[in-house]
XYZ file of C-alpha atoms in Angstrom:
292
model
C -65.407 -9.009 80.352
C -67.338 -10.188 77.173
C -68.611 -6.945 75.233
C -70.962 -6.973 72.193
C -71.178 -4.505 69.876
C -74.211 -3.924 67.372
C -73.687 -1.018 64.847
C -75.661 0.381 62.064
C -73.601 2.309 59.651
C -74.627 4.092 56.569
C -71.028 5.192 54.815
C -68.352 3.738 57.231
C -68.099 6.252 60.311
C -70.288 3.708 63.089
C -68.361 0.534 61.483
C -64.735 2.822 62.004
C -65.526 3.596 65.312
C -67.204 0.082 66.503
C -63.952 -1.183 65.651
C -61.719 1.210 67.263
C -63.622 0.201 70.254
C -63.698 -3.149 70.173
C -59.395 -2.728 69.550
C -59.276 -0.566 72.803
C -61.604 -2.949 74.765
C -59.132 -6.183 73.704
C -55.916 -4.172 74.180
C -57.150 -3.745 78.022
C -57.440 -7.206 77.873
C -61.060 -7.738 77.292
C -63.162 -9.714 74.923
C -65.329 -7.170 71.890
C -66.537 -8.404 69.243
C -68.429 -6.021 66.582
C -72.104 -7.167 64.537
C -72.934 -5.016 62.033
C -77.184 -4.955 62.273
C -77.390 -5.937 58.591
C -74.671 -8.274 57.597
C -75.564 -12.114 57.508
C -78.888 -10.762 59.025
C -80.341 -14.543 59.146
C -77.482 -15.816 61.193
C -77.107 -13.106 63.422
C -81.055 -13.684 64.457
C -80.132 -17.160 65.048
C -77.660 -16.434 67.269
C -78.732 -13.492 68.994
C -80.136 -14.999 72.270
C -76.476 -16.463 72.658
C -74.381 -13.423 71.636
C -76.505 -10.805 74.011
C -76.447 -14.034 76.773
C -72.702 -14.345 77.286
C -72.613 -10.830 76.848
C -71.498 -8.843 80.117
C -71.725 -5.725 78.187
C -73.730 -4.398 75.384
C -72.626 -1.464 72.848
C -74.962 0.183 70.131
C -73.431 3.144 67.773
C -75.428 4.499 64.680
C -74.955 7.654 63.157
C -77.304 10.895 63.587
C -79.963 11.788 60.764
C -81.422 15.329 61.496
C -80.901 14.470 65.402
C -82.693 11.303 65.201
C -81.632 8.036 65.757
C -81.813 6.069 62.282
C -85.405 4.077 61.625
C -83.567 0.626 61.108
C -82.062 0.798 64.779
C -84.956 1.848 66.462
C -86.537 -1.012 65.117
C -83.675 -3.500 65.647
C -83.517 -2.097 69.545
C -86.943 -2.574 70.005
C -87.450 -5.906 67.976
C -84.406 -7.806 69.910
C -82.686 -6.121 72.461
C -86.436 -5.092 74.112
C -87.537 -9.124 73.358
C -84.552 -10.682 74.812
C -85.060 -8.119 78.131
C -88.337 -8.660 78.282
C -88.726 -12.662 77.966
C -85.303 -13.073 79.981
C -86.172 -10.530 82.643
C -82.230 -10.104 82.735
C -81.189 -6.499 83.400
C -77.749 -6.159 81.137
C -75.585 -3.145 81.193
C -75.421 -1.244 78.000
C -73.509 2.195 76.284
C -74.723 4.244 72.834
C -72.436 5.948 70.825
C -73.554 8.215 67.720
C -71.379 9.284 65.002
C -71.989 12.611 63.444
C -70.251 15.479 61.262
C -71.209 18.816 63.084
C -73.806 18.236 65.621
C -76.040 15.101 67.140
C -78.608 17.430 69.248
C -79.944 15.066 71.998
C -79.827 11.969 70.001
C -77.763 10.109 72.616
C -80.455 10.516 75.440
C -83.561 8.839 73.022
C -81.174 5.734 72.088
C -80.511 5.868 76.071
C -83.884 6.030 77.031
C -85.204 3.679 74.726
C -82.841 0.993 76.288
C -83.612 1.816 79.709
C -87.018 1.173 79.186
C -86.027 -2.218 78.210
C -84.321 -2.794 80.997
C -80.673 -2.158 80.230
C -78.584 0.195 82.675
C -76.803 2.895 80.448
C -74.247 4.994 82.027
C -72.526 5.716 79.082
C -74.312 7.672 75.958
C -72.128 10.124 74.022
C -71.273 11.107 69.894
C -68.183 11.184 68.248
C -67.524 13.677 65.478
C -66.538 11.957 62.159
C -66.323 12.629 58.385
C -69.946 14.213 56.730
C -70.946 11.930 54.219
C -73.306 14.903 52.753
C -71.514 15.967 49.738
C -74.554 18.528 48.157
C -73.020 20.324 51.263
C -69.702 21.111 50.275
C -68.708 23.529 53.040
C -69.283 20.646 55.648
C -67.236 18.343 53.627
C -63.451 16.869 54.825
C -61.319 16.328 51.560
C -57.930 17.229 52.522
C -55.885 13.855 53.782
C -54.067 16.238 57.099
C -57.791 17.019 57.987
C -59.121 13.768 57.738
C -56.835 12.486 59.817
C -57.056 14.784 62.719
C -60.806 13.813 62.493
C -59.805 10.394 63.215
C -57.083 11.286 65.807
C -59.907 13.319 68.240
C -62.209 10.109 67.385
C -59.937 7.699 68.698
C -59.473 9.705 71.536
C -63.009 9.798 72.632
C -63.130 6.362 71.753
C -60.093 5.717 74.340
C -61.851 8.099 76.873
C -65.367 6.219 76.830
C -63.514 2.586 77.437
C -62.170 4.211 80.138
C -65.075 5.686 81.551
C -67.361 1.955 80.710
C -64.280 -0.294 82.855
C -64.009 2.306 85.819
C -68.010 2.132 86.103
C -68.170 5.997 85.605
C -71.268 7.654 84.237
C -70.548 9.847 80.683
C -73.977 11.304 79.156
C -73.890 13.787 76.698
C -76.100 16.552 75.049
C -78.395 16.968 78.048
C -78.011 20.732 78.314
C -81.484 22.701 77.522
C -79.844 23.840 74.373
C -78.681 20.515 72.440
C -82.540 18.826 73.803
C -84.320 22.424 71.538
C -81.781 22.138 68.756
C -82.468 18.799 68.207
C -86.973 18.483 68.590
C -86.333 21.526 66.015
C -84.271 19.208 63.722
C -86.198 16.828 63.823
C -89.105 18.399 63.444
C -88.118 19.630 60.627
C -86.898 16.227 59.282
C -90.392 14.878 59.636
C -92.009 18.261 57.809
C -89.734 18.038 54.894
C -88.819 14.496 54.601
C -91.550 14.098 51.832
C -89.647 17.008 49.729
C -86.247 15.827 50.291
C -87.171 11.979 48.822
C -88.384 14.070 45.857
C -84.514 15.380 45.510
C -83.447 11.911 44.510
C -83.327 10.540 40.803
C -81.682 8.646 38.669
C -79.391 9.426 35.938
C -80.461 6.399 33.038
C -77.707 7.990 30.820
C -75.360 7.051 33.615
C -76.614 4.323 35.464
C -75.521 0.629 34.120
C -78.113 -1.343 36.059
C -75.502 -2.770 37.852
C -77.827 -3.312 41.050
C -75.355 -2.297 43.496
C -77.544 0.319 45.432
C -80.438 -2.378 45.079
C -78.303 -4.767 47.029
C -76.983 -2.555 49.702
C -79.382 -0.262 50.593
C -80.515 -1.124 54.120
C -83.744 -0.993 54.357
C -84.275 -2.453 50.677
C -85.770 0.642 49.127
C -84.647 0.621 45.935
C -85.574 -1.791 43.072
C -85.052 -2.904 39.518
C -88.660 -2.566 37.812
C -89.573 -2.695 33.761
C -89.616 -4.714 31.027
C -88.933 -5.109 27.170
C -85.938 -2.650 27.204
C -87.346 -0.066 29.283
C -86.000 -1.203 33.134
C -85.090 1.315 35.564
C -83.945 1.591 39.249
C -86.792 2.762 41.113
C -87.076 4.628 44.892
C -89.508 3.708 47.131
C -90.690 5.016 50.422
C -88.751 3.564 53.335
C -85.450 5.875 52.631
C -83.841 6.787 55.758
C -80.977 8.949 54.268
C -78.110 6.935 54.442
C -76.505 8.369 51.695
C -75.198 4.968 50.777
C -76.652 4.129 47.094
C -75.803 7.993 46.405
C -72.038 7.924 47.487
C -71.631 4.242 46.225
C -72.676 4.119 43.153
C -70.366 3.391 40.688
C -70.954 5.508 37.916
C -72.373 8.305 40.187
C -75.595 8.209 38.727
C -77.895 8.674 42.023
C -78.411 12.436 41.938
C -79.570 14.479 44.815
C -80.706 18.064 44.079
C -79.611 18.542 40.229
C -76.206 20.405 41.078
C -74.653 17.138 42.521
C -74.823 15.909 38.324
C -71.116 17.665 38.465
C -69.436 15.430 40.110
C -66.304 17.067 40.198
C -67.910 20.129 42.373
C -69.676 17.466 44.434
C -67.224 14.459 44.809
C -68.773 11.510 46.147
C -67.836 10.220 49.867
C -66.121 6.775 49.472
C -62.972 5.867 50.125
C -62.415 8.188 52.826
C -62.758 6.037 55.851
C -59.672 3.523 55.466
C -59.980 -0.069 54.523
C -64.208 0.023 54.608
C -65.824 -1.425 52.176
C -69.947 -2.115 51.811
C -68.927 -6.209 52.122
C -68.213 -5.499 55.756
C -71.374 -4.580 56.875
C -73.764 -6.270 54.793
C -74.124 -9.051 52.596
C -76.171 -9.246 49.373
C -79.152 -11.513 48.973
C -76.772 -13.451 46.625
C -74.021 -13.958 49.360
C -76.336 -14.947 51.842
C -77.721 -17.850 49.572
C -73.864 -19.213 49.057
């Protein structure tokens, strides 16, 4: 069976367990192969009629934001996969996978529903707990190495339980209880109430920050910029953040800040280099790369 996998992933968590799953799916002698949504974006539109085409099975993983499913996958869903249903009039089977630190609400069921009603058959939509990336919330965070691990251990587990569930044809949907469908409109109601205040939280530190461009080039949706001239240039936010947490936890010299406290970085440690062997390169290139 030919599987295709198309992730989003902010910090590392989706890209860890994208390719756990595409390991699992070749070790049961299968073919995966894994497509992060942003890298080499031009290519991948190229060949995207081919890859979902030869594809007997289609996988999408994100992880959760406030219960919802992250704006640049929506969009990505409904851009291509809904496109290629809808001018191929093909009905391809699909599974969803969210990654999250405490608690996705319902967002498995929207990702699932939004593919059904482009045509794909979903038996399969579940999340997998991984590391928070949300280190202004210390209490939530994983530091210690034993811990961290034993994250990973349950993860791979669930990762081994939904292949098994996808190639026995059995149906896995989770979150559809009354409770996880309240607790998650109420999140994300929420989200959309205060998602003005929280952009507000972010700033940079110019004492810090080197220019370096770093969160330029790999934020996601392409939010940040380098404006300013004759010696007074600055990195600037603008108004598409979807709360990745990726220029804030990447940044070199630590110099995004969100909420003041998170200036001690010692209190608030930054997540990277917690999921093993990810790095930014693997998910997306730079404007420069591409034009190599």
């Amino acid at each position: 069976m030919e599987i295709s996998i198309f992730y989003f992933s902010g910090t590392g968590n989706t890209w860890w367990v994208s390719k756990k799953l595409k390991s699992i799916f070749n070790q049961k002698g299968h073919h995966a192969e894994i497509y992060s949504i942003e890298k080499n974006k031009t290519n991948l539109e190229n060949d995207f009629l081919k890859i979902v085409d030869k594809s007997d099975l289609v996988g999408i993983g994100y992880p959760v934001y406030g219960s919802s499913v992250p704006k640049i996958m929506k969009d990505w869903v409904n851009e291509y996969l809904c496109n290629y249903t809808k001018s191929n009039q093909k009905k391809k089977s699909a599974f969803v996978f969210d990654t999250m630190a405490l608690f996705s609400g319902d967002t498995p069921l929207k990702m699932r529903k939004l593919l059904e009603k482009c045509n794909f058959k979903v038996k399969q939509a579940i999340n997998i707990r991984m590391l928070s990336n949300l280190p202004q919330m210390p209490r939530i965070m994983t530091w210690e190495v034993d811990k961290q691990q034993e994250v990973f251990e349950k993860a791979e587990a669930k990762c081994n339980k939904l292949v098994n569930k996808i190639l026995e044809e059995k149906k896995w949907v989770m979150r559809r209880d009354p409770f996880s469908r309240l607790l998650g409109w109420i999140q994300r109601v929420g989200l959309r109430l205060e998602g003005k205040k929280i952009k507000e939280w972010y700033e940079i530190d110019e004492e810090r920050c080197t220019l370096c461009k770093k969160c330029v080039n790999y934020c996601p949706v392409d939010n940040l910029s380098i404006e300013g001239n004759n010696g007074d240039v600055q990195v600037v936010f603008g108004d598409d953040c979807i709360y990745c947490m990726r220029c804030f936890n990447f940044c070199p010299e630590n110099a995004i800040i969100i909420m003041e406290r998170t200036r001690d970085t010692d209190r608030y440690r930054r997540f990277r280099g917690q999921i093993p062997d990810f790095k930014l390169s693997k998910i997306r290139k730079t404007k420069e790369q591409n034009n190599k």
